[in-house]
PDB file of C-alpha atoms in Angstrom:
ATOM      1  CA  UNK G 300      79.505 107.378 124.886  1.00 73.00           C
ATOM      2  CA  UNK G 301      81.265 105.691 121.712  1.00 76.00           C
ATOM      3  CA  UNK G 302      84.194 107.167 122.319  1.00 85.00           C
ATOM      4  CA  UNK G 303      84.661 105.646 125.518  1.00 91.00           C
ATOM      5  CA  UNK G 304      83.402 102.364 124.586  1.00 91.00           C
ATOM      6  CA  UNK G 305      86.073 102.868 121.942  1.00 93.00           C
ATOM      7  CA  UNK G 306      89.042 103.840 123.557  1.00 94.00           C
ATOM      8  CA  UNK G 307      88.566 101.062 126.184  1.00 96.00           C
ATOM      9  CA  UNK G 308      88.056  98.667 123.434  1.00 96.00           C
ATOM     10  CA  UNK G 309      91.167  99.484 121.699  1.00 97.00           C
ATOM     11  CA  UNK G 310      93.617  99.163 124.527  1.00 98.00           C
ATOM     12  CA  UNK G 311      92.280  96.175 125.411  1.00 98.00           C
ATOM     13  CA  UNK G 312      92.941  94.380 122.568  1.00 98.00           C
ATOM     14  CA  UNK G 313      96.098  96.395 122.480  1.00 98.00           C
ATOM     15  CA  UNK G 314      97.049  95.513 125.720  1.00 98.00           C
ATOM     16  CA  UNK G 315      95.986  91.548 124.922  1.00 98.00           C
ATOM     17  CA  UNK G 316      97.970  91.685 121.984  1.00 98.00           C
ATOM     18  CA  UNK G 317     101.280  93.143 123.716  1.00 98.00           C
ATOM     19  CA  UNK G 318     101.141  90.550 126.382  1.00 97.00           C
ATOM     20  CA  UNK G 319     100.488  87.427 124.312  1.00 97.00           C
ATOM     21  CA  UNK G 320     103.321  88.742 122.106  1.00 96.00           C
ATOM     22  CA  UNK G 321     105.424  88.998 124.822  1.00 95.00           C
ATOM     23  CA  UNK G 322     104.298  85.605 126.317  1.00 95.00           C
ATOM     24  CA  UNK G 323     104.758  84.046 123.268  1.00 95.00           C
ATOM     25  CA  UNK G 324     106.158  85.817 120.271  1.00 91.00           C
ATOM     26  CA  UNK G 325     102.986  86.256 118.532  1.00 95.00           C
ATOM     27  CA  UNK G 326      99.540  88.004 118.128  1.00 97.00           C
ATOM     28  CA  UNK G 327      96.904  85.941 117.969  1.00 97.00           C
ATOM     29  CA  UNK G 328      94.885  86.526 114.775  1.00 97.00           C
ATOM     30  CA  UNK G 329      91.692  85.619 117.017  1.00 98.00           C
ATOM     31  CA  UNK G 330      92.432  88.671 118.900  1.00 98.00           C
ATOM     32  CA  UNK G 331      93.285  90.839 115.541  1.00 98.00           C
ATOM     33  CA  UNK G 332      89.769  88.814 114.101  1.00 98.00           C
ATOM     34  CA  UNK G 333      88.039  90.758 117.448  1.00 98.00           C
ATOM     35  CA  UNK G 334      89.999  93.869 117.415  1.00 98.00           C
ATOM     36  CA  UNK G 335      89.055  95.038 113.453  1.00 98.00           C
ATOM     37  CA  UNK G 336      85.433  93.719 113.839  1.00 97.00           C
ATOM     38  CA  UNK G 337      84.972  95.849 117.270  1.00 97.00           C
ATOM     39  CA  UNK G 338      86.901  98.838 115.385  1.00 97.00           C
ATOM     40  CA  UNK G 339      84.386  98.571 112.607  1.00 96.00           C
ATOM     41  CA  UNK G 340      80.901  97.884 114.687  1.00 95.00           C
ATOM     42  CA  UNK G 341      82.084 101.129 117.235  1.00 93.00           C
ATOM     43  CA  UNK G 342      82.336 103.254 113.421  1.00 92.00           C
ATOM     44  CA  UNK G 343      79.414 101.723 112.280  1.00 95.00           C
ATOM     45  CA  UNK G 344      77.425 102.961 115.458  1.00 92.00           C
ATOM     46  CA  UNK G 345      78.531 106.043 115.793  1.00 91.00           C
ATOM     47  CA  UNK G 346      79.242 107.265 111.801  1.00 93.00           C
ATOM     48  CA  UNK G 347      76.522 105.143 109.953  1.00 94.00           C
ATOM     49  CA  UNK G 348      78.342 103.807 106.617  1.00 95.00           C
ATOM     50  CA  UNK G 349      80.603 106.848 106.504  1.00 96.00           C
ATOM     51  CA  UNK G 350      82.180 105.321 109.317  1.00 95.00           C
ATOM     52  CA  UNK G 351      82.509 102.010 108.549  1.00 96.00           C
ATOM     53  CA  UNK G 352      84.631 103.847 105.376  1.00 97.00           C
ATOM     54  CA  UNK G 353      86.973 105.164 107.764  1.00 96.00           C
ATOM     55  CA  UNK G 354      87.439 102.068 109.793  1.00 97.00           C
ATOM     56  CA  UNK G 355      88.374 100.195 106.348  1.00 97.00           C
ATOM     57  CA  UNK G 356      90.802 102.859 105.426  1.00 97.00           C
ATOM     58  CA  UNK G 357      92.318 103.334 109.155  1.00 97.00           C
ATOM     59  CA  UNK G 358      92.708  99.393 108.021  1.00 98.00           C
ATOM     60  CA  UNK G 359      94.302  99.543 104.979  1.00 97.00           C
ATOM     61  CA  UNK G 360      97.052 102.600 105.641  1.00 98.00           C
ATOM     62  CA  UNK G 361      99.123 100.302 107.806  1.00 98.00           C
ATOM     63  CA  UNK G 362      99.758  97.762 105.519  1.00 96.00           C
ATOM     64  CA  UNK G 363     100.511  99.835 102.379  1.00 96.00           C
ATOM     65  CA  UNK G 364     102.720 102.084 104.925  1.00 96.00           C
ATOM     66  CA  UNK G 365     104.439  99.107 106.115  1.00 95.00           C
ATOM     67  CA  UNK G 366     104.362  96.528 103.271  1.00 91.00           C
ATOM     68  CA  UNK G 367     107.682  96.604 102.598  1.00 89.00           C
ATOM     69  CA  UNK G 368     109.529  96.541 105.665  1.00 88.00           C
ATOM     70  CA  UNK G 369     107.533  93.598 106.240  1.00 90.00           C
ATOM     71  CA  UNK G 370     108.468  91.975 102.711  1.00 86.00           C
ATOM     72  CA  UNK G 371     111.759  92.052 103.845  1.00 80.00           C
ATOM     73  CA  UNK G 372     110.916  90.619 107.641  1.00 81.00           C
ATOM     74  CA  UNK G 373     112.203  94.240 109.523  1.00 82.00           C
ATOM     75  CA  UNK G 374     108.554  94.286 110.808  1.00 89.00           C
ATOM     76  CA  UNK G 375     106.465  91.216 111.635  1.00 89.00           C
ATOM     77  CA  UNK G 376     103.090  90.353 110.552  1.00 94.00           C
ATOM     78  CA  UNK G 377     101.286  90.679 113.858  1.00 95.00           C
ATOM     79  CA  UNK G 378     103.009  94.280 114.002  1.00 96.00           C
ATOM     80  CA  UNK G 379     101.083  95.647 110.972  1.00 97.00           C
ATOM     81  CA  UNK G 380      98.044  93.409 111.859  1.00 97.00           C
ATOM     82  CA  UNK G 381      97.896  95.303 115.197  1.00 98.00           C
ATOM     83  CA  UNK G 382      98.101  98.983 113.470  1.00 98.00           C
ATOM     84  CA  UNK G 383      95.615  97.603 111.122  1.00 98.00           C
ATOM     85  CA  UNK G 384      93.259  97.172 114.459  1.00 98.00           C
ATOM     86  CA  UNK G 385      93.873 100.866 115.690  1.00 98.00           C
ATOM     87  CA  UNK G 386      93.418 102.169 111.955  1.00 98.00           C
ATOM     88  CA  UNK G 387      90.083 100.406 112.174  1.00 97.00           C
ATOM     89  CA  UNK G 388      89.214 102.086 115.475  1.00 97.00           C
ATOM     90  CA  UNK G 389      91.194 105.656 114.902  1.00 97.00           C
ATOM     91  CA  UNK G 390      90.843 105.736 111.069  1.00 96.00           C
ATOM     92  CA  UNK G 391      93.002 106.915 108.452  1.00 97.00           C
ATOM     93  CA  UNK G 392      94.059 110.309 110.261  1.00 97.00           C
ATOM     94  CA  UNK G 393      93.859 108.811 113.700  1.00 97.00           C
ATOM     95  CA  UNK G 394      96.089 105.873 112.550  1.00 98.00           C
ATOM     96  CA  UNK G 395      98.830 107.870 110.898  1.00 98.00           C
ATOM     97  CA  UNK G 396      99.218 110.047 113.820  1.00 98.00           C
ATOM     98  CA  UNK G 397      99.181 106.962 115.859  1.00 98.00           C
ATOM     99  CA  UNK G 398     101.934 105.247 113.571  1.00 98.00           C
ATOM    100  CA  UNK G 399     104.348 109.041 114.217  1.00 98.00           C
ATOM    101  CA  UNK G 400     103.957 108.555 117.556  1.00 98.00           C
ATOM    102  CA  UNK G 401     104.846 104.631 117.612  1.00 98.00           C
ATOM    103  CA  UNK G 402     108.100 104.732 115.500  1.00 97.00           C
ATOM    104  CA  UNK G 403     109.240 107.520 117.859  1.00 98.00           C
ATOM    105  CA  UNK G 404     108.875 105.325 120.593  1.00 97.00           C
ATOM    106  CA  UNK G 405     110.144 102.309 118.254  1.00 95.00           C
ATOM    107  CA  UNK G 406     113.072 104.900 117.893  1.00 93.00           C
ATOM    108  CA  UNK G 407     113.554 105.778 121.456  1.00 95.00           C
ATOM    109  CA  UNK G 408     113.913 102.169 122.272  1.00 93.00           C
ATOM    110  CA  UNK G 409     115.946 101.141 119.611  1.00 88.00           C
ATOM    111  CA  UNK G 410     118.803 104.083 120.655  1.00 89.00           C
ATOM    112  CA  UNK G 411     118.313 102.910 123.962  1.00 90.00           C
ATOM    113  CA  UNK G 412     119.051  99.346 122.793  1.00 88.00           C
ATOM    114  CA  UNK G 413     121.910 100.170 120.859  1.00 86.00           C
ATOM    115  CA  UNK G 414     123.114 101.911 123.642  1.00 88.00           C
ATOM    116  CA  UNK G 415     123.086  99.365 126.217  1.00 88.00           C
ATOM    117  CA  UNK G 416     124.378  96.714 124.180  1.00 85.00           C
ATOM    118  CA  UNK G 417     127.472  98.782 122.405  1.00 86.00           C
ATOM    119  CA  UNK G 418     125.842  97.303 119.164  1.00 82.00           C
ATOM    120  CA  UNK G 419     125.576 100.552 117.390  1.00 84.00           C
ATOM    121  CA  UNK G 420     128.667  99.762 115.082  1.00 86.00           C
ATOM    122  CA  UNK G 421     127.993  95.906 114.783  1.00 84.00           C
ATOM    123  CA  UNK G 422     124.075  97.402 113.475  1.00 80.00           C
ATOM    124  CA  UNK G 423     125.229  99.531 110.991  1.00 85.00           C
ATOM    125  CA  UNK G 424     127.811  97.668 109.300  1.00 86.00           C
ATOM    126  CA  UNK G 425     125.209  94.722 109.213  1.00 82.00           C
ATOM    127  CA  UNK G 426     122.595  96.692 107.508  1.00 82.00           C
ATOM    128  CA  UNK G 427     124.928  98.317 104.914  1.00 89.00           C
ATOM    129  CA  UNK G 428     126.308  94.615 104.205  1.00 87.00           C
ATOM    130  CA  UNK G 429     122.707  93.214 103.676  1.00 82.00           C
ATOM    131  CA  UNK G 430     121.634  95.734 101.565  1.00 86.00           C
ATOM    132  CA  UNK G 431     125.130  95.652  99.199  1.00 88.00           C
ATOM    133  CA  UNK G 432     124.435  91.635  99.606  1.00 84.00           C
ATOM    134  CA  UNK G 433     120.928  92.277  97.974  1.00 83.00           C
ATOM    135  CA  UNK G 434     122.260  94.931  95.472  1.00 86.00           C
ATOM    136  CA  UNK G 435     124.799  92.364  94.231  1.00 88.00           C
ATOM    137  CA  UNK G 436     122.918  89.232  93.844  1.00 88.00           C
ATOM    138  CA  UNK G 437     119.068  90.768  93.595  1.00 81.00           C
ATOM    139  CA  UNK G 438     118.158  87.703  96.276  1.00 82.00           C
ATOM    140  CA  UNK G 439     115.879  89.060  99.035  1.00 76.00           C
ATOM    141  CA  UNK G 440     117.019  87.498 101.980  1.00 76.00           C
ATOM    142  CA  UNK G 441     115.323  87.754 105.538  1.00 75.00           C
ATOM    143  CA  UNK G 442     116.243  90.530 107.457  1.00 68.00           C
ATOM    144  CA  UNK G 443     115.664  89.960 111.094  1.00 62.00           C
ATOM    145  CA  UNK G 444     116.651  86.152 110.393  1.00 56.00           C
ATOM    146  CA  UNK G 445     120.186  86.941 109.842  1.00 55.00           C
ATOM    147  CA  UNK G 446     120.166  90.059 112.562  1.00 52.00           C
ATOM    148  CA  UNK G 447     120.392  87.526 115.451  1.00 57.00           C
ATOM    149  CA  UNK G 448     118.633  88.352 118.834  1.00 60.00           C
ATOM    150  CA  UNK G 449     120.395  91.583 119.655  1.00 58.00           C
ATOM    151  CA  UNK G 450     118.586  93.358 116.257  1.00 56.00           C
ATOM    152  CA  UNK G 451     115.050  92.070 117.721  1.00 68.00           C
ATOM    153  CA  UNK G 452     112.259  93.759 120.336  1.00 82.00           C
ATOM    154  CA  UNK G 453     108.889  93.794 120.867  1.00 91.00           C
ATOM    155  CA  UNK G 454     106.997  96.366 118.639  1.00 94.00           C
ATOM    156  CA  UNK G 455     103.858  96.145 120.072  1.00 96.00           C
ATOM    157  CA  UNK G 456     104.955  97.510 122.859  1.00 97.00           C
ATOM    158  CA  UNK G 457     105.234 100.570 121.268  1.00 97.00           C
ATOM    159  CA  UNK G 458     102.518 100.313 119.046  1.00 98.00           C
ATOM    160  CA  UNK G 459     100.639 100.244 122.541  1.00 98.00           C
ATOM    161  CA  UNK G 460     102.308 103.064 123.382  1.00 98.00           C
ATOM    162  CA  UNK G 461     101.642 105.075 120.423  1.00 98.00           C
ATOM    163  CA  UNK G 462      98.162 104.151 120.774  1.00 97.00           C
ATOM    164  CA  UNK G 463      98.490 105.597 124.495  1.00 98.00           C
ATOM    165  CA  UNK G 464      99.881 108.677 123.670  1.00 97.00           C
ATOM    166  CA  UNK G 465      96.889 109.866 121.501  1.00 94.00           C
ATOM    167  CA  UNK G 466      94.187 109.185 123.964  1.00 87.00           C
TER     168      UNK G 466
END
């Protein structure tokens, strides 16, 4: 029974999450706020303390995973905040496997992208001049600010993907 109260937890705040961010730009942190307390309560009940471990470290992988891409703004905050809610439902394991899955996707939809927009030069010669820029002067600079709107999509969509995929 706490799986399915889980699983149906977890895409809906998924699911929430992908469609304010694509309303608005954003995710909530009221809806993160709900998502990694119902992760932890659904470990709690069905683990004890043991589980309430796991949720903590499902929470914690994301952001040492993806710390630095989002140092350097190639991942948003909401992104990792939203991994952060299925590592506290999935756990560690759970949440890595979920994280594979999503940069496939991430990957998928970034070739498609490129493909549509003939930007696959432009995005490569951008990204090796940023990262000789930040070589030469040791000044971190944005990332996605200077990319423009052709270098940007909506990652929660396949973080809810990811998430998807594993159920």
């Amino acid at each position: 029974m706490y799986r399915e109260i889980q699983v149906i937890s977890l895409v809906g705040i998924a699911m929430t999450a992908v469609l304010c961010d694509l309303w608005s730009g954003r995710i909530p942190n009221a809806v993160i706020a709900v998502g990694l307390a119902m992760g932890l309560i659904c470990h709690f009940f069905a683990e004890g303390a043991i589980g309430v471990i796991l949720s903590l470290g499902g929470m914690c992988l994301p952001m040492l995973l993806f710390g630095v891409l989002y140092y350097f703004r190639m991942i948003g905050a909401g992104d990792i905040k939203l991994l952060c809610v299925a590592g506290s439902f999935l756990g560690p394991t759970g949440v890595l496997s979920c994280i594979v899955r999503t940069l496939f996707v991430a990957a998928v939809f970034s070739i498609v992208i490129l493909y549509r927009k003939h930007s696959l030069g432009k995005r490569l010669a951008y990204l090796r001049r940023y990262v000789c820029d930040y070589a030469e002067s040791g000044k971190w600079q944005p990332y996605i600010e200077q990319a423009g709107e052709d270098a940007k999509f909506c990652f929660s969509v396949p973080v809810l993907i990811g998430i998807l995929m594993g159920i």
